[in-house]
PDB file of C-alpha atoms in Angstrom:
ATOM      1  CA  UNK A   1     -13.193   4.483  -9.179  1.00 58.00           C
ATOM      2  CA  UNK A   2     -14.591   2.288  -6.564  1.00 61.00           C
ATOM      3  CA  UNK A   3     -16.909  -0.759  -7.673  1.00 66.00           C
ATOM      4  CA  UNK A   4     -19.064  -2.278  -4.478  1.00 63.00           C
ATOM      5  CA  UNK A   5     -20.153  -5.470  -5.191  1.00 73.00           C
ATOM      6  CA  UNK A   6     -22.434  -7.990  -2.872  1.00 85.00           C
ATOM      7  CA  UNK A   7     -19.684  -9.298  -0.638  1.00 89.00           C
ATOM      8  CA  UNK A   8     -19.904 -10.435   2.636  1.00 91.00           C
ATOM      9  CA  UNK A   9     -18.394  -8.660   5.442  1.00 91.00           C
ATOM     10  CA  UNK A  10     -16.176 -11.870   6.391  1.00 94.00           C
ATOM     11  CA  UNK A  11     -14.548 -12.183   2.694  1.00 94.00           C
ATOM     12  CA  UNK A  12     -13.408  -8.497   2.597  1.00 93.00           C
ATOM     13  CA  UNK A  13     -10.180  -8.666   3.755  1.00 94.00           C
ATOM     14  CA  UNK A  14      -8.754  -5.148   4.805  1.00 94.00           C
ATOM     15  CA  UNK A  15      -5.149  -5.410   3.382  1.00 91.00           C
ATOM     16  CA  UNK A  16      -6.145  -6.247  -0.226  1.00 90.00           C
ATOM     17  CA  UNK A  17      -9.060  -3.660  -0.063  1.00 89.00           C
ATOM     18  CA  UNK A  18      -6.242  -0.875   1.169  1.00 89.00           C
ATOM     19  CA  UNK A  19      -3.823  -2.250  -2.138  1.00 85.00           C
ATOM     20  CA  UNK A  20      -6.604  -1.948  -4.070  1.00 84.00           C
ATOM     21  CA  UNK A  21      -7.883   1.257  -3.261  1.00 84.00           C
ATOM     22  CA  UNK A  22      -5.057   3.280  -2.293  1.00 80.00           C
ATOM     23  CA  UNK A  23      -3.807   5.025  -5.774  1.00 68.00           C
ATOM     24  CA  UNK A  24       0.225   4.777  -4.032  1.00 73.00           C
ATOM     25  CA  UNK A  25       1.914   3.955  -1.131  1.00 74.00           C
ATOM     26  CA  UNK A  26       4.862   6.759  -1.544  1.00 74.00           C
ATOM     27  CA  UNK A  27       6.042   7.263   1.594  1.00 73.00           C
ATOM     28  CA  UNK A  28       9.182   8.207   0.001  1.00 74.00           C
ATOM     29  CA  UNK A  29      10.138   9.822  -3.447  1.00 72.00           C
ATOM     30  CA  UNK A  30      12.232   6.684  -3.894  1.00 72.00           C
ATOM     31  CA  UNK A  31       9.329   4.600  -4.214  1.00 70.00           C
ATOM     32  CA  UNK A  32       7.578   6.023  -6.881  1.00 64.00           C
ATOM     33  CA  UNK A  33       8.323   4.712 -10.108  1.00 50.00           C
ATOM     34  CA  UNK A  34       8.463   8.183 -12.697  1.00 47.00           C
ATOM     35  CA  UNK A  35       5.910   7.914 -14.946  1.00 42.00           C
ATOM     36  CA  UNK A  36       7.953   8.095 -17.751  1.00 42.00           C
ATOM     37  CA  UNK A  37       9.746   5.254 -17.014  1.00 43.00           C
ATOM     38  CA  UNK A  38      10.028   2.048 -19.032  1.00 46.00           C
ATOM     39  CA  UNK A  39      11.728  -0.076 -16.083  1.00 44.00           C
ATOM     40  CA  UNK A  40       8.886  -0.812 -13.565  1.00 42.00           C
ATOM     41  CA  UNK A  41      10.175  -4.426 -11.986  1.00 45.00           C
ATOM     42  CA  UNK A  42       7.865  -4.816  -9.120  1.00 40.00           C
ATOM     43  CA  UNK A  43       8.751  -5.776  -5.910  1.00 39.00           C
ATOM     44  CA  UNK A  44       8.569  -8.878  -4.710  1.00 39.00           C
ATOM     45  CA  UNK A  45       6.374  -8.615  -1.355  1.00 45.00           C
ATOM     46  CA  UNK A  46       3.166  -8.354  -3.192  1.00 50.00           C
ATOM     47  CA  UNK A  47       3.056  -4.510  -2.520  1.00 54.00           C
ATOM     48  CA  UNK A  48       1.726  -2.245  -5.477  1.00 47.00           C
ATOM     49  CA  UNK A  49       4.839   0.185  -5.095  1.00 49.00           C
ATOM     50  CA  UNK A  50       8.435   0.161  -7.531  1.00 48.00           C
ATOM     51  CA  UNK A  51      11.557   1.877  -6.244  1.00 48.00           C
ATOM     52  CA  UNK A  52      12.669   4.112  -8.748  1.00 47.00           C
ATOM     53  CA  UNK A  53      15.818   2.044 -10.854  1.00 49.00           C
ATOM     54  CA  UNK A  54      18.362   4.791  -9.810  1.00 45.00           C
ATOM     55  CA  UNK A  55      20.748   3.338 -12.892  1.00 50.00           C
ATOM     56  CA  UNK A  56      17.692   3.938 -15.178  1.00 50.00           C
ATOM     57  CA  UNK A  57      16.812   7.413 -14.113  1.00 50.00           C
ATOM     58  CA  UNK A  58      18.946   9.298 -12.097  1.00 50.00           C
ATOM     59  CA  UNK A  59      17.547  12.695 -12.712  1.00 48.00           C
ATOM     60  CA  UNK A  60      14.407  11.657 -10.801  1.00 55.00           C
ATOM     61  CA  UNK A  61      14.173  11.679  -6.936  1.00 64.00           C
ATOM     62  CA  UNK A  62      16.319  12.362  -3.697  1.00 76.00           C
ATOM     63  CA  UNK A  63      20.563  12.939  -4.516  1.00 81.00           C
ATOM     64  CA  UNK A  64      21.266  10.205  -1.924  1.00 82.00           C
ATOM     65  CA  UNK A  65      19.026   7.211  -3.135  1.00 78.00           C
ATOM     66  CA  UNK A  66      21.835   5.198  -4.234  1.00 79.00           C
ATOM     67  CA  UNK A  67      23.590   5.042  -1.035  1.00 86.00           C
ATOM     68  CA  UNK A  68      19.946   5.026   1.025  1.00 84.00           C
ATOM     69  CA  UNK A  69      19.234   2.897   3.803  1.00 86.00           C
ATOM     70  CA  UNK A  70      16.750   4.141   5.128  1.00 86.00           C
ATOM     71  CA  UNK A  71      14.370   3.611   1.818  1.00 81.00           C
ATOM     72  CA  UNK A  72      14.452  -0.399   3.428  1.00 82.00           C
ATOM     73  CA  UNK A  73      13.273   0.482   6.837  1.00 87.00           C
ATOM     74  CA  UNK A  74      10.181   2.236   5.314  1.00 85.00           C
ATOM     75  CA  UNK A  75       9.700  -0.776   3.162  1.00 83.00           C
ATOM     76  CA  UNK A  76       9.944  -2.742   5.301  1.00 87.00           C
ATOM     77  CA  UNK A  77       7.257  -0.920   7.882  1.00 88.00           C
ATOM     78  CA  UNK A  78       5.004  -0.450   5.081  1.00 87.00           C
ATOM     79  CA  UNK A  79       5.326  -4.243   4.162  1.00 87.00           C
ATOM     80  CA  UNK A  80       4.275  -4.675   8.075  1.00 91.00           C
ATOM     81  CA  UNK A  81       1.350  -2.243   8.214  1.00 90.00           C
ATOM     82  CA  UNK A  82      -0.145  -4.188   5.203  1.00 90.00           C
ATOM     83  CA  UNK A  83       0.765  -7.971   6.456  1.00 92.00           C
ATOM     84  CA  UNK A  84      -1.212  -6.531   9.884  1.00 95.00           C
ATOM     85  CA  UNK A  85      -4.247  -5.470   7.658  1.00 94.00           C
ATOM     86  CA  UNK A  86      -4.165  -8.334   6.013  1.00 94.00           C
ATOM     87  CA  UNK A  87      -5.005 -10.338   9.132  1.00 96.00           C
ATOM     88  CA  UNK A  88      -8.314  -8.775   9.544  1.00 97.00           C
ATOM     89  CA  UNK A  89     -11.769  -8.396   7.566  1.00 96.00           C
ATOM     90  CA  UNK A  90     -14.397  -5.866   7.280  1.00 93.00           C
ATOM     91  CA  UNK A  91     -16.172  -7.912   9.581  1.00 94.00           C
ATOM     92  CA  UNK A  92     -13.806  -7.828  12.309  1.00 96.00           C
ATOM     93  CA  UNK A  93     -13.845  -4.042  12.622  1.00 93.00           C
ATOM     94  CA  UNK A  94     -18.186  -3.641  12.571  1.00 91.00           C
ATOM     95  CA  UNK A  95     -18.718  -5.729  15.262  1.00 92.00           C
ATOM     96  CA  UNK A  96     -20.505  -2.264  16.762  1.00 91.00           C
ATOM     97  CA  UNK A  97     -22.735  -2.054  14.108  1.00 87.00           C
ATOM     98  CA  UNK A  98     -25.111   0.009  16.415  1.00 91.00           C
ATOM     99  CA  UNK A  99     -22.965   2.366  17.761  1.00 93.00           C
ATOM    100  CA  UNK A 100     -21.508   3.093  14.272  1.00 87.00           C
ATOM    101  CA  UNK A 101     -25.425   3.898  12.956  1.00 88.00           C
ATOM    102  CA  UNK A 102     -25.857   5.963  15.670  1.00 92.00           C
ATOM    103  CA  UNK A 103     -23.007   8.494  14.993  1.00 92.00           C
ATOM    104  CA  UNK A 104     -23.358   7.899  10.616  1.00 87.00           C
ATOM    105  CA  UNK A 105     -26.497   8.436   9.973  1.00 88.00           C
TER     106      UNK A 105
END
């Protein structure tokens, strides 16, 4: 559920409104965290997202997760695509507050 309260436009920063609005950022099985599972140690980055312990569990997720390296690179472009949100606020992207109106209502 979304809660809007009266913030300005400037103090809305896009990257923490994505975190806090997007339920998961699984762009991988590997980086879900089962829900079943008492070992959730989150990561360090500041990113709402656990890889799965694969010592813990390993009847959850992809056979090669172990041995993985690719889970890092998407990890590490997620961790990008938020640090680039996080430079910019709501106000940044409404600077065409006309044209917008025009095609929304």
């Amino acid at each position: 559920m979304i809660f809007l309260k009266a913030i300005a436009p400037k103090d809305i920063n896009l990257g923490l409104l994505i975190k806090q609005i997007e339920p998961d950022f699984e762009l991988v099985e590997c980086f879900a965290t089962p829900a079943n599972s008492d070992n959730r140690e989150p990561r360090t980055t500041g990113l709402p997202i656990t890889l799965i312990n694969e010592e813990v569990d390993k009847s959850v997720g992809c056979v090669i997760t172990p041995v993985c390296e690719l889970k890092e690179v998407f990890f590490e472009a997620l961790t990008a695509f938020i640090r680039v949100l996080e430079k910019y606020t709501l106000a940044d992207i409404i600077t065409n507050k006309d044209k917008l109106a025009t095609l929304l209502f």
